[in-house]
């Protein structure tokens, strides 16, 4: 493939000076990119590659060409369809070319289109075995088709078929369509949920951060886990159909998501169910804020705040599988998973509003063993967590009364422990927790608590 209007950069570039007709190229020389050639294309469509390279034709100096080539190389690598990408810059040759002209040649090798995998995945407070297969570059424009089956450590199972593609060949804008079936058991609430559905998601960069628009339709089936399930759980059993629109905004400046040392995260989501069909109707909003500050000697201070509020719009209380739950090693430590808040006969029912806050002080292992190697995977931390989960009446115009309910019966705990980072996606925590404020009906963990997850308070 060739686009009209040497210097090797496969991984890094070496500086060469080319002399042609008494002209020496350096960073400030005026140049013109005459041709862009891409060698090695097989399944990939020309228009997709042309779109990634188009800004290279705007380069006006040799330095601009070097930087633009690096950007194009990164884009082609981010597409996840090429095994290798290298770049060659040379002076233009042939009749009618400019004396300042350059040719840029990208040499690519396409990766395998078909792959199968078996791996473990980590969610919040659960690990899963995942079996799957994937077809890459389906139609030649970085599309992906995948089929996965998962089985979790908490009796959850699921499978999904997912297709995703860049929108208008822009890698930063992606459209995803998924069909899925999932099931999970919630022991402290004594119910099992099976969901069958599909969603369409469009993710794109905004002026302040990443945004996502999603429609989701789910046919949900709830059943009791035991004959001893409480009446509020039993009356929720049966089938429901949820159709919802959801918007998510996220601005993340952290240096890494699992154990950040600098930066902040702001995440806001809004969900509107029942306005596009279905028999479930509610409005829900959630927010999350996390701040991280490096202090000294690899010690990091971190603080987090989360909150959510929802209102059922059909005159009834929100369904148990739509409500918020709180408690566990990934949010308010010192309590069992989903073990805070209203309950009936030992079954936790969730609520329509919550907040949670936490502060942490992270440090390396004592005496820094394995520094720069395996020791960097471990961190020590001291923490304090607090939160509350309750139902508020949004039809009551007396908002100070509703705010007072969120301030009453606050649960909090503190402790210390050690964490192990699993790549850049998850972490294990082993903590000693001391709950200091709890309600008699809460399910507390006083002492050692183990947790695994992808996001922590």
Coordinates of C-alpha atoms in Angstrom, one line a residue:
X1 CA 0.0 0.0 0.0
X2 CA 1.3 3.5 -0.8
X3 CA 0.1 6.9 0.1
X4 CA 1.4 9.9 -1.9
X5 CA 1.1 13.6 -0.8
X6 CA 16.7 4.3 5.6
X7 CA 15.9 5.5 9.3
X8 CA 14.9 2.4 11.4
X9 CA 12.5 2.9 14.3
X10 CA 11.4 -0.6 15.3
X11 CA 11.2 0.0 19.1
X12 CA 13.7 2.9 19.0
X13 CA 15.4 4.9 16.4
X14 CA 19.0 5.5 15.4
X15 CA 20.1 8.9 14.1
X16 CA 21.3 8.9 10.5
X17 CA 22.3 11.9 8.4
X18 CA 21.5 11.6 4.7
X19 CA 23.3 14.0 2.3
X20 CA 21.6 14.6 -1.0
X21 CA 22.5 17.5 -3.2
X22 CA 24.4 19.3 -0.4
X23 CA 21.4 19.1 1.9
X24 CA 21.8 17.8 5.4
X25 CA 18.6 16.7 7.3
X26 CA 18.5 17.8 10.9
X27 CA 15.6 18.6 13.3
X28 CA 14.8 22.0 11.8
X29 CA 15.2 21.3 8.1
X30 CA 12.1 21.9 6.0
X31 CA 11.1 18.6 4.4
X32 CA 8.1 17.2 2.6
X33 CA 6.8 13.6 2.9
X34 CA 6.3 12.6 -0.7
X35 CA 5.2 9.0 -0.2
X36 CA 4.0 6.7 2.6
X37 CA 4.3 3.0 1.9
X38 CA 3.1 0.1 4.1
X39 CA 4.5 -3.3 3.3
X40 CA 3.2 -6.6 4.6
X41 CA -0.6 -6.0 4.5
X42 CA -2.7 -9.1 3.9
X43 CA -6.1 -9.1 5.6
X44 CA -5.9 -5.4 6.7
X45 CA -7.8 -2.9 4.6
X46 CA -5.9 0.0 3.0
X47 CA -8.4 2.7 4.2
X48 CA -7.8 1.7 7.8
X49 CA -4.0 2.1 7.6
X50 CA -4.3 5.3 5.5
X51 CA -6.4 6.9 8.3
X52 CA -3.7 6.1 10.9
X53 CA -1.0 7.6 8.6
X54 CA -2.8 10.8 7.3
X55 CA -1.3 13.2 9.9
X56 CA 2.2 12.2 8.7
X57 CA 1.6 14.2 5.5
X58 CA 1.3 17.4 7.5
X59 CA 4.9 17.1 8.9
X60 CA 7.0 20.2 7.9
X61 CA 10.4 19.5 9.5
X62 CA 12.5 16.4 9.9
X63 CA 11.8 16.5 13.7
X64 CA 8.1 16.5 12.9
X65 CA 8.5 13.5 10.6
X66 CA 10.3 11.6 13.4
X67 CA 7.7 12.3 16.0
X68 CA 4.8 11.6 13.6
X69 CA 6.3 8.3 12.6
X70 CA 6.5 7.3 16.2
X71 CA 2.9 8.3 16.7
X72 CA 1.8 6.3 13.7
X73 CA 3.8 3.3 14.8
X74 CA 2.2 3.4 18.3
X75 CA -1.3 3.6 16.7
X76 CA -0.6 0.6 14.5
X77 CA 0.7 -1.3 17.6
X78 CA -2.4 -0.3 19.6
X79 CA -4.7 -1.8 17.0
X80 CA -3.5 -5.2 18.2
X81 CA -3.5 -6.7 14.7
X82 CA 0.2 -6.5 13.9
X83 CA 2.9 -8.7 15.4
X84 CA 5.7 -6.3 14.4
X85 CA 5.8 -2.7 13.1
X86 CA 9.0 -1.0 11.9
X87 CA 9.7 2.3 10.2
X88 CA 12.2 3.3 7.5
X89 CA 12.7 6.9 6.5
X90 CA 14.6 7.7 3.3
X91 CA 15.1 10.5 0.8
X92 CA 12.7 10.4 -2.1
X93 CA 13.9 9.0 -5.4
X94 CA 12.6 9.2 -8.9
X95 CA 11.6 11.8 -11.4
X96 CA 9.8 14.9 -10.3
X97 CA 10.4 14.6 -6.6
X98 CA 11.3 17.5 -4.4
X99 CA 14.9 17.9 -3.3
X100 CA 13.5 18.0 0.3
X101 CA 11.2 15.0 -0.2
X102 CA 11.1 12.0 2.0
X103 CA 9.7 8.5 1.7
X104 CA 8.4 6.8 4.8
X105 CA 8.0 3.0 4.7
X106 CA 6.2 1.0 7.4
X107 CA 7.0 -2.7 7.4
X108 CA 4.4 -4.7 9.3
X109 CA 3.7 -8.3 10.0
X110 CA 0.2 -9.3 10.7
X111 CA -0.5 -11.4 13.8
X112 CA -2.6 -14.6 14.0
X113 CA -6.3 -14.0 13.4
X114 CA -7.4 -17.0 15.5
X115 CA -6.5 -17.7 19.1
X116 CA -7.7 -19.7 22.1
X117 CA -6.9 -19.1 25.7
X118 CA -7.4 -20.5 29.2
X119 CA -6.6 -18.1 32.0
X120 CA -7.7 -16.8 35.4
X121 CA -9.5 -13.5 35.8
X122 CA -10.0 -11.5 38.9
X123 CA -13.1 -9.5 39.8
X124 CA -14.0 -7.8 43.1
X125 CA -13.8 -10.4 45.8
X126 CA -13.9 -13.3 43.3
X127 CA -11.5 -15.2 41.0
X128 CA -12.6 -17.0 37.8
X129 CA -11.4 -19.5 35.3
X130 CA -12.0 -18.2 31.8
X131 CA -11.9 -20.3 28.6
X132 CA -12.3 -18.5 25.3
X133 CA -11.5 -18.0 21.7
X134 CA -11.0 -14.9 19.6
X135 CA -11.0 -13.8 16.0
X136 CA -8.9 -10.7 15.4
X137 CA -9.1 -8.2 12.5
X138 CA -12.4 -9.8 11.4
X139 CA -13.1 -7.5 8.4
X140 CA -9.7 -6.0 8.1
X141 CA -10.3 -2.9 10.2
X142 CA -9.2 -4.0 13.7
X143 CA -12.5 -5.6 14.6
X144 CA -12.6 -8.3 17.3
X145 CA -14.9 -11.2 17.9
X146 CA -14.6 -13.2 21.0
X147 CA -16.4 -16.0 22.8
X148 CA -15.8 -16.7 26.5
X149 CA -17.0 -19.0 29.3
X150 CA -16.1 -18.3 32.9
X151 CA -16.7 -20.1 36.2
X152 CA -16.0 -18.2 39.4
X153 CA -15.0 -19.1 42.9
X154 CA -18.4 -18.0 44.3
X155 CA -20.5 -20.3 42.2
X156 CA -20.9 -17.8 39.4
X157 CA -20.9 -18.8 35.8
X158 CA -21.2 -16.9 32.5
X159 CA -20.6 -16.8 28.9
X160 CA -20.6 -14.0 26.3
X161 CA -20.2 -13.3 22.6
X162 CA -18.6 -9.9 22.0
X163 CA -18.0 -8.0 18.8
X164 CA -16.1 -4.6 18.9
X165 CA -14.7 -2.3 16.2
X166 CA -13.2 1.2 15.9
X167 CA -15.7 3.8 14.8
X168 CA -14.7 5.6 11.6
X169 CA -11.3 3.9 11.9
X170 CA -10.5 5.9 15.0
X171 CA -8.9 3.6 17.6
X172 CA -9.9 5.9 20.5
X173 CA -13.6 5.5 19.6
X174 CA -15.0 2.0 19.9
X175 CA -18.3 0.3 19.4
X176 CA -19.0 -2.9 21.3
X177 CA -21.9 -5.3 21.0
X178 CA -22.3 -8.2 23.4
X179 CA -24.7 -11.0 24.1
X180 CA -24.4 -12.8 27.4
X181 CA -25.8 -15.1 30.0
X182 CA -24.6 -15.0 33.7
X183 CA -25.5 -16.5 37.0
X184 CA -24.4 -15.7 40.5
X185 CA -25.3 -16.6 44.1
X186 CA -25.4 -14.1 46.9
X187 CA -25.2 -16.0 50.1
X188 CA -25.8 -13.2 52.6
X189 CA -28.9 -12.2 50.7
X190 CA -30.0 -15.8 50.1
X191 CA -30.9 -15.4 46.4
X192 CA -29.6 -16.6 43.0
X193 CA -29.8 -14.4 39.9
X194 CA -29.6 -15.5 36.3
X195 CA -29.3 -12.8 33.6
X196 CA -29.7 -13.2 29.9
X197 CA -29.3 -10.1 27.7
X198 CA -27.3 -7.9 25.4
X199 CA -25.8 -4.4 25.4
X200 CA -24.4 -1.9 22.9
X201 CA -21.7 0.4 24.1
X202 CA -20.0 3.4 22.5
X203 CA -16.8 4.6 24.2
X204 CA -15.1 7.8 23.1
X205 CA -12.7 10.5 24.4
X206 CA -14.2 13.7 25.6
X207 CA -12.6 17.1 26.4
X208 CA -12.2 16.2 30.1
X209 CA -12.0 12.4 30.0
X210 CA -13.3 9.1 28.7
X211 CA -17.0 8.7 28.1
X212 CA -19.2 5.8 27.5
X213 CA -22.9 5.5 26.3
X214 CA -24.6 2.2 26.8
X215 CA -27.9 0.6 26.2
X216 CA -28.5 -2.7 28.0
X217 CA -31.4 -5.1 28.0
X218 CA -31.5 -8.0 30.5
X219 CA -34.1 -10.7 31.3
X220 CA -33.4 -11.5 34.9
X221 CA -34.6 -14.5 37.0
X222 CA -34.3 -14.5 40.8
X223 CA -34.8 -17.5 43.0
X224 CA -34.3 -18.3 46.6
X225 CA -31.2 -20.2 47.7
X226 CA -32.8 -21.9 50.7
X227 CA -36.3 -22.5 52.1
X228 CA -35.2 -20.2 55.0
X229 CA -35.0 -17.2 52.7
X230 CA -36.8 -14.2 54.3
X231 CA -40.1 -12.9 52.9
X232 CA -38.7 -9.7 51.5
X233 CA -36.4 -11.8 49.4
X234 CA -39.1 -14.3 48.4
X235 CA -41.4 -11.6 47.2
X236 CA -38.7 -10.4 44.8
X237 CA -38.3 -13.8 43.2
X238 CA -39.5 -14.3 39.6
X239 CA -38.7 -12.7 36.3
X240 CA -38.1 -9.1 35.4
X241 CA -37.0 -7.3 32.2
X242 CA -34.7 -4.3 32.5
X243 CA -33.9 -2.0 29.6
X244 CA -31.7 0.9 30.6
X245 CA -29.5 3.7 29.2
X246 CA -26.3 4.4 31.0
X247 CA -23.6 7.2 30.8
X248 CA -20.2 6.9 32.4
X249 CA -17.6 9.6 32.6
X250 CA -14.1 8.9 33.9
X251 CA -11.0 11.1 34.2
X252 CA -8.0 9.2 35.3
X253 CA -4.6 10.8 35.8
X254 CA -3.1 8.1 38.1
X255 CA 0.3 6.6 37.1
X256 CA -1.3 3.1 37.4
X257 CA -4.7 1.8 38.4
X258 CA -3.8 -0.9 41.0
X259 CA -1.2 0.7 43.3
X260 CA -1.0 4.4 42.2
X261 CA 1.5 6.8 43.7
X262 CA 0.3 10.0 42.0
X263 CA -2.7 11.3 40.3
X264 CA -6.5 11.2 40.8
X265 CA -9.6 9.4 39.5
X266 CA -13.0 11.0 39.0
X267 CA -15.8 8.7 37.9
X268 CA -19.5 9.5 37.5
X269 CA -22.3 7.3 36.2
X270 CA -26.0 7.7 35.6
X271 CA -28.5 5.0 34.7
X272 CA -32.1 5.4 33.5
X273 CA -34.1 2.2 33.4
X274 CA -37.6 1.7 32.1
X275 CA -37.6 4.6 29.6
X276 CA -36.8 2.3 26.6
X277 CA -39.1 -0.6 27.7
X278 CA -39.1 -3.3 30.3
X279 CA -41.0 -3.6 33.6
X280 CA -38.2 -2.1 35.8
X281 CA -38.1 1.7 36.1
X282 CA -35.6 3.7 38.2
X283 CA -33.0 6.4 38.1
X284 CA -29.6 5.8 39.6
X285 CA -26.4 7.8 40.0
X286 CA -23.0 6.9 41.4
X287 CA -19.7 8.8 41.9
X288 CA -16.2 8.0 42.9
X289 CA -13.2 10.2 43.7
X290 CA -9.7 9.0 44.5
X291 CA -6.6 11.1 45.3
X292 CA -3.0 9.9 45.6
X293 CA 0.0 11.8 46.8
X294 CA 3.6 10.6 46.9
X295 CA 5.2 11.7 50.2
X296 CA 8.8 10.4 50.7
X297 CA 10.8 7.1 50.8
X298 CA 8.2 5.5 48.5
X299 CA 5.4 6.3 51.0
X300 CA 2.1 7.2 49.4
X301 CA -1.0 8.8 51.0
X302 CA -4.3 8.0 49.4
X303 CA -7.9 8.9 50.1
X304 CA -11.2 7.8 48.4
X305 CA -14.8 8.7 48.5
X306 CA -17.7 6.8 46.9
X307 CA -21.5 7.4 46.9
X308 CA -24.7 6.4 45.2
X309 CA -28.3 7.3 45.1
X310 CA -31.3 5.8 43.3
X311 CA -35.0 6.2 43.1
X312 CA -37.6 3.7 41.8
X313 CA -40.0 5.5 39.4
X314 CA -42.9 3.1 39.5
X315 CA -44.0 3.9 43.0
X316 CA -42.5 0.8 44.5
X317 CA -39.3 0.1 46.3
X318 CA -36.3 -0.7 44.1
X319 CA -35.7 -4.4 43.4
X320 CA -33.1 -6.2 45.5
X321 CA -30.9 -6.8 42.4
X322 CA -30.8 -3.1 41.5
X323 CA -30.0 -1.8 45.0
X324 CA -26.7 -0.8 46.4
X325 CA -24.7 -3.1 48.8
X326 CA -21.8 -2.3 51.0
X327 CA -19.2 -4.1 53.0
X328 CA -16.3 -6.4 52.3
X329 CA -12.5 -6.4 51.7
X330 CA -12.8 -4.1 48.6
X331 CA -14.7 -1.3 50.3
X332 CA -15.5 -1.1 54.0
X333 CA -13.0 -3.6 55.4
X334 CA -13.8 -5.3 58.7
X335 CA -17.2 -6.4 57.3
X336 CA -18.3 -9.4 55.3
X337 CA -19.0 -9.0 51.5
X338 CA -22.3 -7.1 51.2
X339 CA -22.7 -7.5 55.0
X340 CA -23.8 -3.9 55.9
X341 CA -27.2 -2.4 56.0
X342 CA -30.9 -3.4 56.2
X343 CA -31.7 -7.0 56.7
X344 CA -34.5 -9.4 57.5
X345 CA -34.1 -12.8 59.2
X346 CA -30.4 -12.7 58.4
X347 CA -30.8 -11.8 54.7
X348 CA -29.2 -8.5 53.7
X349 CA -31.5 -6.5 51.5
X350 CA -29.4 -3.6 50.2
X351 CA -30.6 0.0 50.1
X352 CA -31.2 2.9 47.8
X353 CA -28.3 5.1 48.9
X354 CA -24.8 4.7 50.3
X355 CA -21.5 6.4 50.9
X356 CA -18.1 5.1 51.8
X357 CA -14.7 6.8 52.4
X358 CA -11.2 5.6 53.1
X359 CA -7.7 6.8 53.8
X360 CA -4.5 4.8 53.3
X361 CA -0.9 5.1 53.9
X362 CA 1.2 2.8 51.7
X363 CA 4.8 1.9 52.2
X364 CA 7.4 -0.6 50.9
X365 CA 8.1 -3.8 52.8
X366 CA 10.3 -3.3 55.9
X367 CA 14.0 -2.9 54.9
X368 CA 13.1 -3.0 51.2
X369 CA 13.9 -6.6 50.4
X370 CA 13.9 -7.3 46.6
X371 CA 13.8 -3.6 45.7
X372 CA 13.6 -3.1 42.0
X373 CA 12.6 -6.8 41.5
X374 CA 10.0 -9.0 43.3
X375 CA 9.8 -6.6 46.3
X376 CA 8.1 -4.0 44.2
X377 CA 5.1 -6.3 43.9
X378 CA 4.4 -6.0 47.7
X379 CA 3.2 -3.0 49.7
X380 CA 2.3 -2.5 53.4
X381 CA -0.6 -0.3 54.3
X382 CA -2.5 1.2 57.2
X383 CA -6.1 2.2 56.6
X384 CA -9.3 3.6 58.0
X385 CA -12.7 3.0 56.3
X386 CA -16.1 4.3 57.0
X387 CA -19.5 4.1 55.3
X388 CA -23.3 3.8 55.6
X389 CA -26.1 2.2 53.6
X390 CA -29.7 3.2 54.1
X391 CA -33.0 4.0 52.4
X392 CA -33.9 7.6 51.9
X393 CA -37.3 9.1 50.8
X394 CA -36.6 11.4 47.9
X395 CA -40.3 12.3 47.8
X396 CA -39.8 14.1 51.1
X397 CA -38.7 17.7 50.4
X398 CA -37.0 17.9 53.8
X399 CA -33.5 17.1 52.5
X400 CA -31.7 17.8 55.8
X401 CA -33.7 14.9 57.3
X402 CA -32.6 12.6 54.5
X403 CA -29.0 13.8 54.9
X404 CA -29.2 13.1 58.6
X405 CA -30.2 9.4 57.9
X406 CA -26.9 9.0 55.9
X407 CA -25.0 10.5 58.8
X408 CA -26.6 8.2 61.4
X409 CA -25.3 4.7 62.3
X410 CA -22.0 5.2 60.4
X411 CA -19.8 2.0 60.3
X412 CA -16.1 2.4 60.5
X413 CA -13.0 0.3 61.0
X414 CA -9.2 0.5 60.8
X415 CA -6.3 -1.8 60.4
X416 CA -3.2 -2.7 58.6
X417 CA -2.0 -5.3 56.2
X418 CA 0.0 -6.3 53.1
X419 CA -1.0 -6.3 49.5
X420 CA 0.3 -8.1 46.4
X421 CA 0.0 -6.5 43.0
X422 CA -1.0 -8.8 40.2
X423 CA 0.3 -7.0 37.1
X424 CA -1.5 -3.7 36.4
X425 CA -5.0 -5.2 36.7
X426 CA -5.7 -6.5 40.2
X427 CA -4.3 -7.0 43.7
X428 CA -4.6 -9.3 46.7
X429 CA -4.9 -7.9 50.2
X430 CA -4.3 -9.7 53.6
X431 CA -5.4 -7.4 56.4
X432 CA -5.9 -7.3 60.1
X433 CA -9.2 -5.4 60.7
X434 CA -10.6 -3.8 63.8
X435 CA -14.3 -2.8 63.4
X436 CA -15.0 0.2 65.7
X437 CA -18.6 1.0 64.9
X438 CA -21.3 -1.4 63.6
X439 CA -24.9 -2.2 64.0
X440 CA -26.1 -5.4 65.8
X441 CA -27.4 -6.8 62.5
X442 CA -24.1 -6.2 60.5
X443 CA -21.9 -9.1 59.6
X444 CA -18.4 -8.1 60.9
X445 CA -15.0 -9.6 60.4
X446 CA -12.8 -8.9 63.4
X447 CA -9.2 -10.0 62.7
X448 CA -7.7 -11.4 59.5
X449 CA -9.5 -10.6 56.3
X450 CA -8.4 -11.6 52.8
X451 CA -9.6 -9.8 49.6
X452 CA -8.9 -9.8 45.9
X453 CA -10.2 -7.3 43.4
X454 CA -9.6 -4.8 40.6
X455 CA -10.8 -1.7 42.5
X456 CA -10.5 -0.9 46.1
X457 CA -11.8 1.9 48.4

